Tab-separated table of C-alpha atoms in Angstrom:
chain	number	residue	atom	x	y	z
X	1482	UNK	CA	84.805	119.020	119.576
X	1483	UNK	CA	85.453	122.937	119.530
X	1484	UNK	CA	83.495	122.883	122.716
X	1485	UNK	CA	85.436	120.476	124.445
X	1486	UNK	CA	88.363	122.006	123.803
X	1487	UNK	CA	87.088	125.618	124.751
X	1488	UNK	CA	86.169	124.218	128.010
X	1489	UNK	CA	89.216	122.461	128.673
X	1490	UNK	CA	90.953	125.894	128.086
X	1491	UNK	CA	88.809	128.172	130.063
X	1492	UNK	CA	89.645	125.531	132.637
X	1493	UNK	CA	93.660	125.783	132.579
X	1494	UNK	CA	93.128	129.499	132.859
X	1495	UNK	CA	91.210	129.052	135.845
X	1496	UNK	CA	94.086	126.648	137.090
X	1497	UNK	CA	97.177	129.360	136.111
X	1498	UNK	CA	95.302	132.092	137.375
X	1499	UNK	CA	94.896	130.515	140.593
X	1500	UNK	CA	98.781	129.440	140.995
X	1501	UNK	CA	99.094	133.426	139.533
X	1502	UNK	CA	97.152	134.838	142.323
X	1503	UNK	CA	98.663	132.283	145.258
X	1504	UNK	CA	101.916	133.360	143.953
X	1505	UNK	CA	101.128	136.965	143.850
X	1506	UNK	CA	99.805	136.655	147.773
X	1507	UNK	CA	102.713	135.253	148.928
X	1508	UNK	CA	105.188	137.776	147.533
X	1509	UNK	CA	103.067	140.292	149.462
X	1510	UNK	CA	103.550	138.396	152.880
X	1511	UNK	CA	107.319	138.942	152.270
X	1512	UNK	CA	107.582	141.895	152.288
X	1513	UNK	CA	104.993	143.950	154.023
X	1514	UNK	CA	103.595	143.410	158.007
X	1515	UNK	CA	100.241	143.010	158.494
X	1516	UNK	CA	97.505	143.144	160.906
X	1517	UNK	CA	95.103	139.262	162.484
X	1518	UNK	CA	92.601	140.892	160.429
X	1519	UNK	CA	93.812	141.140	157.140
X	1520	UNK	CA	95.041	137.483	157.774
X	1521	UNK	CA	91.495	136.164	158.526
X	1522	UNK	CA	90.306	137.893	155.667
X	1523	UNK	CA	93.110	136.489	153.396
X	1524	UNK	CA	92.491	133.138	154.281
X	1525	UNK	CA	89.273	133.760	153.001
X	1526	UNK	CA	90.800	134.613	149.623
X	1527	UNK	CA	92.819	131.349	149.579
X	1528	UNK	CA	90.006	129.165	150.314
X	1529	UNK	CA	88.499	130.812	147.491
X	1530	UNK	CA	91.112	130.688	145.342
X	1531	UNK	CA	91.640	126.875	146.172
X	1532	UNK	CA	88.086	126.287	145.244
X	1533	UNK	CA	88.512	127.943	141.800
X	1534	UNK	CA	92.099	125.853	141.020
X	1535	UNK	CA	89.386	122.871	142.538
X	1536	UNK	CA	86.997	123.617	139.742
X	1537	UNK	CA	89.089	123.844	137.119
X	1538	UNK	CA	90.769	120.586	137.854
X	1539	UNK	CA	87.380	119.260	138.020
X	1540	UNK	CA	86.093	120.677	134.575
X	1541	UNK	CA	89.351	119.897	133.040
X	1542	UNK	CA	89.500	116.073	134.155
X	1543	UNK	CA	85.246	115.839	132.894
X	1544	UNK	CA	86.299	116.468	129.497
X	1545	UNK	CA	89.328	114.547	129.622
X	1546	UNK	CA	87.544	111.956	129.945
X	1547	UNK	CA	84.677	112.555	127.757
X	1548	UNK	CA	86.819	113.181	124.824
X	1549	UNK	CA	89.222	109.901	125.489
X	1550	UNK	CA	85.977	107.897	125.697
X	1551	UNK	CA	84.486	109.634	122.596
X	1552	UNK	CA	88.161	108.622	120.774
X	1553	UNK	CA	87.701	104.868	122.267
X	1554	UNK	CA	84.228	104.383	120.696
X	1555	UNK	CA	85.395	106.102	117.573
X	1556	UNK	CA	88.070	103.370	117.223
X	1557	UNK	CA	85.828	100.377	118.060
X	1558	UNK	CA	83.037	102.307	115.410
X	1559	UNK	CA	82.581	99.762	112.304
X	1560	UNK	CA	83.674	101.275	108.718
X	1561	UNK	CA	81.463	99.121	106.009
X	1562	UNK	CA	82.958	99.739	102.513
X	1563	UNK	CA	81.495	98.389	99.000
X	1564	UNK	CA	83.817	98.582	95.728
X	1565	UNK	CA	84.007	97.147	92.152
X	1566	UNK	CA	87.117	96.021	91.404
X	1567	UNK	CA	88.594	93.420	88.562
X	1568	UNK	CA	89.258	90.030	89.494
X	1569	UNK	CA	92.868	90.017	90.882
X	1570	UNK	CA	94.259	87.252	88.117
X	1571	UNK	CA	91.651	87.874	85.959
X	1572	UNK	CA	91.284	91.985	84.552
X	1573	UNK	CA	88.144	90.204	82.077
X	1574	UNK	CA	85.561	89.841	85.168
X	1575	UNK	CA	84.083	92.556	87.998
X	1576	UNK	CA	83.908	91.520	91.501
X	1577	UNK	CA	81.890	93.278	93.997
X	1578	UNK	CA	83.385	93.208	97.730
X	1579	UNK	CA	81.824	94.368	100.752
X	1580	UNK	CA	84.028	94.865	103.653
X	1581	UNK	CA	84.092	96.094	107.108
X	1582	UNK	CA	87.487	98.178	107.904
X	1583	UNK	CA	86.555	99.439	111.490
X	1584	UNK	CA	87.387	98.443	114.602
X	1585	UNK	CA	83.915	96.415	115.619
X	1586	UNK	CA	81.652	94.600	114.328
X	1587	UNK	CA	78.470	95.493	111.865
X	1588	UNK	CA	75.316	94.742	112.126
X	1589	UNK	CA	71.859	94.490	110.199
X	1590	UNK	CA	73.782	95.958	106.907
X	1591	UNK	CA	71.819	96.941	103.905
X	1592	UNK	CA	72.808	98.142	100.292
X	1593	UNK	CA	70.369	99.949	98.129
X	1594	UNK	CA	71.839	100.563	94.417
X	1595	UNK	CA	70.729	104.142	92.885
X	1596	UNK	CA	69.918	103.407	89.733
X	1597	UNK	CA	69.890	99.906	90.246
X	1598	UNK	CA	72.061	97.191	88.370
X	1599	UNK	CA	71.458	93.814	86.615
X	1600	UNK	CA	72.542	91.242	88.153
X	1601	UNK	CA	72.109	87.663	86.101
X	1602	UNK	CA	69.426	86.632	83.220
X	1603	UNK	CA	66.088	88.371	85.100
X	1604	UNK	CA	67.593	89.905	88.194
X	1605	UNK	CA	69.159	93.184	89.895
X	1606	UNK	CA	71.778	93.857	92.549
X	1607	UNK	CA	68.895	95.442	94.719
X	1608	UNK	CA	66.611	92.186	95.062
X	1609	UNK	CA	69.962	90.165	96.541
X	1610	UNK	CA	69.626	89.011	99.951
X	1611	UNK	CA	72.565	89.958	100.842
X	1612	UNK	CA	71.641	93.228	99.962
X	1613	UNK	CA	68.560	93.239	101.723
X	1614	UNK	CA	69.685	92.494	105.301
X	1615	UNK	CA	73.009	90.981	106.071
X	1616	UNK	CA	72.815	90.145	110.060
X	1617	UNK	CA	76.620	90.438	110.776
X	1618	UNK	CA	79.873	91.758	109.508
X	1619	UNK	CA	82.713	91.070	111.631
X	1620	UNK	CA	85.722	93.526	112.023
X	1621	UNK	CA	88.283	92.594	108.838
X	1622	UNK	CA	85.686	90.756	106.984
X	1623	UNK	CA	85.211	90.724	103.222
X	1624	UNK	CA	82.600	89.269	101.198
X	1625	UNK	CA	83.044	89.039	97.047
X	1626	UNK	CA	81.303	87.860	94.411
X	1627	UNK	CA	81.430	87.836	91.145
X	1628	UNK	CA	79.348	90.526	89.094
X	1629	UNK	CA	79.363	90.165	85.322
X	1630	UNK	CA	82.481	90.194	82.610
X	1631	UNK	CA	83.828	93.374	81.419
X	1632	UNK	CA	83.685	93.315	78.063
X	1633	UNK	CA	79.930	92.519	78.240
X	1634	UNK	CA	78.968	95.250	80.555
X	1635	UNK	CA	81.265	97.304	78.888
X	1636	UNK	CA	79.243	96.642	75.382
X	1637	UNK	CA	75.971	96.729	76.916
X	1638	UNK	CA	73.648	99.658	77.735
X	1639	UNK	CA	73.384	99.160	81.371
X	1640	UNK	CA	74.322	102.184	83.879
X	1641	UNK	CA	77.912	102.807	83.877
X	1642	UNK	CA	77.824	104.467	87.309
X	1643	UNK	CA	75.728	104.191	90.332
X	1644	UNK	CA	75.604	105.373	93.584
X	1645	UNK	CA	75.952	102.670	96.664
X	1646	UNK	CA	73.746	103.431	99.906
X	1647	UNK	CA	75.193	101.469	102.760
X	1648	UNK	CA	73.504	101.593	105.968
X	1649	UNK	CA	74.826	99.349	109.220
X	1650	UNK	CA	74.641	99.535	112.805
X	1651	UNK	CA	76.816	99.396	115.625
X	1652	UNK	CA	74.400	97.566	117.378
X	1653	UNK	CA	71.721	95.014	116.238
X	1654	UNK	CA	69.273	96.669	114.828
X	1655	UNK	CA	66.330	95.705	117.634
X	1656	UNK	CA	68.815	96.965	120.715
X	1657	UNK	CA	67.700	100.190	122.291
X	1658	UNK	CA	70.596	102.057	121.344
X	1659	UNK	CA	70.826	101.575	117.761
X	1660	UNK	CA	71.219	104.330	115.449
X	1661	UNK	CA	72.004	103.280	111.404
X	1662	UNK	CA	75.346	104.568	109.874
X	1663	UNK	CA	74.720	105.853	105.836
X	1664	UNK	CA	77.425	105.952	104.027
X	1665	UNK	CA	77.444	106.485	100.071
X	1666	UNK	CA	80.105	105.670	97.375
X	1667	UNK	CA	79.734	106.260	93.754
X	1668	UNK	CA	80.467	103.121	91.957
X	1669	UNK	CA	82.000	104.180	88.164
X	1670	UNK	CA	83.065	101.218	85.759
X	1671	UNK	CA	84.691	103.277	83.555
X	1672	UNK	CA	87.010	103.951	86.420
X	1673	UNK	CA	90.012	101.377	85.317
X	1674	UNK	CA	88.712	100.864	81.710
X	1675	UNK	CA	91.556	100.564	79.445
X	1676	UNK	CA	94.217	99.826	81.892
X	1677	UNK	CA	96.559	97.079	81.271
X	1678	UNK	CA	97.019	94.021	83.635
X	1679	UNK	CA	99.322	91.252	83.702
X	1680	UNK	CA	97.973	87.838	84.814
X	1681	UNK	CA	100.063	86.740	87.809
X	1682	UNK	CA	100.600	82.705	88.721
X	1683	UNK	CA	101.254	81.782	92.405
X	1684	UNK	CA	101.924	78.084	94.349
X	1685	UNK	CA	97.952	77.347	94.198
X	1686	UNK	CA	98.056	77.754	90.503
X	1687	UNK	CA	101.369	75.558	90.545
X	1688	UNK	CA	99.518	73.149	92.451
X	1689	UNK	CA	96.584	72.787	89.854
X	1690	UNK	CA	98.881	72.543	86.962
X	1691	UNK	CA	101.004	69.369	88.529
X	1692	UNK	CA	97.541	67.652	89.451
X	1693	UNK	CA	96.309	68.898	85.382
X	1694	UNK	CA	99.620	67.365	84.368
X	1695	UNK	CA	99.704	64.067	86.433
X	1696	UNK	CA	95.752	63.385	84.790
X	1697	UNK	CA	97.610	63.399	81.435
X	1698	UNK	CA	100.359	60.863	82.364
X	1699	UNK	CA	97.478	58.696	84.180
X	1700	UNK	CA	95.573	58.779	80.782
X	1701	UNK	CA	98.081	58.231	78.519
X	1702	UNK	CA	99.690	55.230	80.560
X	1703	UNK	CA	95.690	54.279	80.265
X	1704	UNK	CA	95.824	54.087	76.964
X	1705	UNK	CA	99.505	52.658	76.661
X	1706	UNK	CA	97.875	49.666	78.288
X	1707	UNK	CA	95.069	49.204	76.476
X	1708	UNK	CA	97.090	49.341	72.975
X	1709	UNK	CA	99.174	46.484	74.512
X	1710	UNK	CA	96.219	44.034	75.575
């Protein structure tokens, strides 16, 4: 990037200098008389000094260019992200969720846990599939899943940090110009130990508790009618 901009630079110097010495010629013209030679010779000079102002256009549009198509890959670059975070209604259970935040799509992503985590009865995050090759992750899209309660991990002996290695491509893996993306985030559960958390209710869980409530009435009136026969 410093070289880009060093060349773009040297090449609006080029350009001033050249509308400097045009100026400069021209001034001289004015005011002082001159013989067919000197004219030859300074058209000379302009076509020269045109070809320098040419240049510098020239090197200053290249890396124009360059760096606005450098900025327009940048934004279409995927940005895979892995956290542990508390279930939103729920502070008693640890989700994991994946996500891509760029601007393009992922592809071939793997996670490798450092030191690795339990994950079940007789199992560990690293020997997931999911883990092990995931063939697409689409720009915006999360993937969760539930990793073990809190207060369990929190009582057990298992690693309370680890470190995440994510590695994706901007390109499936087999294409020519693939090149893998590592990125690594330190994954701490004691990071919101302790906090408080109020469970929040919203139309879904309205929605469940009218269809829990209408079971009841069904029942009951079930058993209404079987008192009376």
């Amino acid at each position: 990037m410093r070289t880009v901009n060093l060349m773009k630079l040297v090449s609006l110097v080029l350009i001033l200098m050249a509308i400097w010495a045009c100026f400069e010629i021209t001034q001289l013209l004015l005011i002082m008389d001159f013989k067919e030679s000197f004219f030859s010779a300074l058209g000379s000079v302009a076509t020269l000094v045109a070809s320098v102002t040419g240049i510098g256009v020239l090197i200053f549009t290249f890396f124009t260019l360059q760096e606005s198509r450098k900025q327009r890959e940048s934004a279409e670059e995927p940005i895979v992200t892995i956290r542990l975070v508390p279930e939103m209604k729920n502070n008693n259970f640890f989700y994991f969720t994946l996500k891509n935040t760029g601007g393009g799509p992922a592809y071939d992503i793997s996670v490798k846990f450092n030191p690795d985590l339990p994950y079940g009865d007789d199992d560990t995050l690293n020997n997931l599939n999911m883990f092990k090759r995931m063939p697409l992750l689409d720009k915006n899209e999360e993937v969760n899943f539930l990793f073990d309660s809190a207060i369990d991990y929190y009582e057990s002996n298992n690693p309370k940090s680890t470190i995440a290695i994510v590695t994706f491509y901007k390109q499936p893996k087999d294409s020519k110009r693939a090149k893998p993306i590592v990125r690594e985030f330190e994954i701490n559960f004691e990071e919101r130990k302790g906090q408080m958390h109020l469970i929040t209710r919203d139309m879904n869980d309205l929605v469940k508790e009218i269809q829990e409530l209408k079971h009841v009435m069904v029942i009951a009136n079930l058993r209404r009618e079987g008192k009376h026969d």
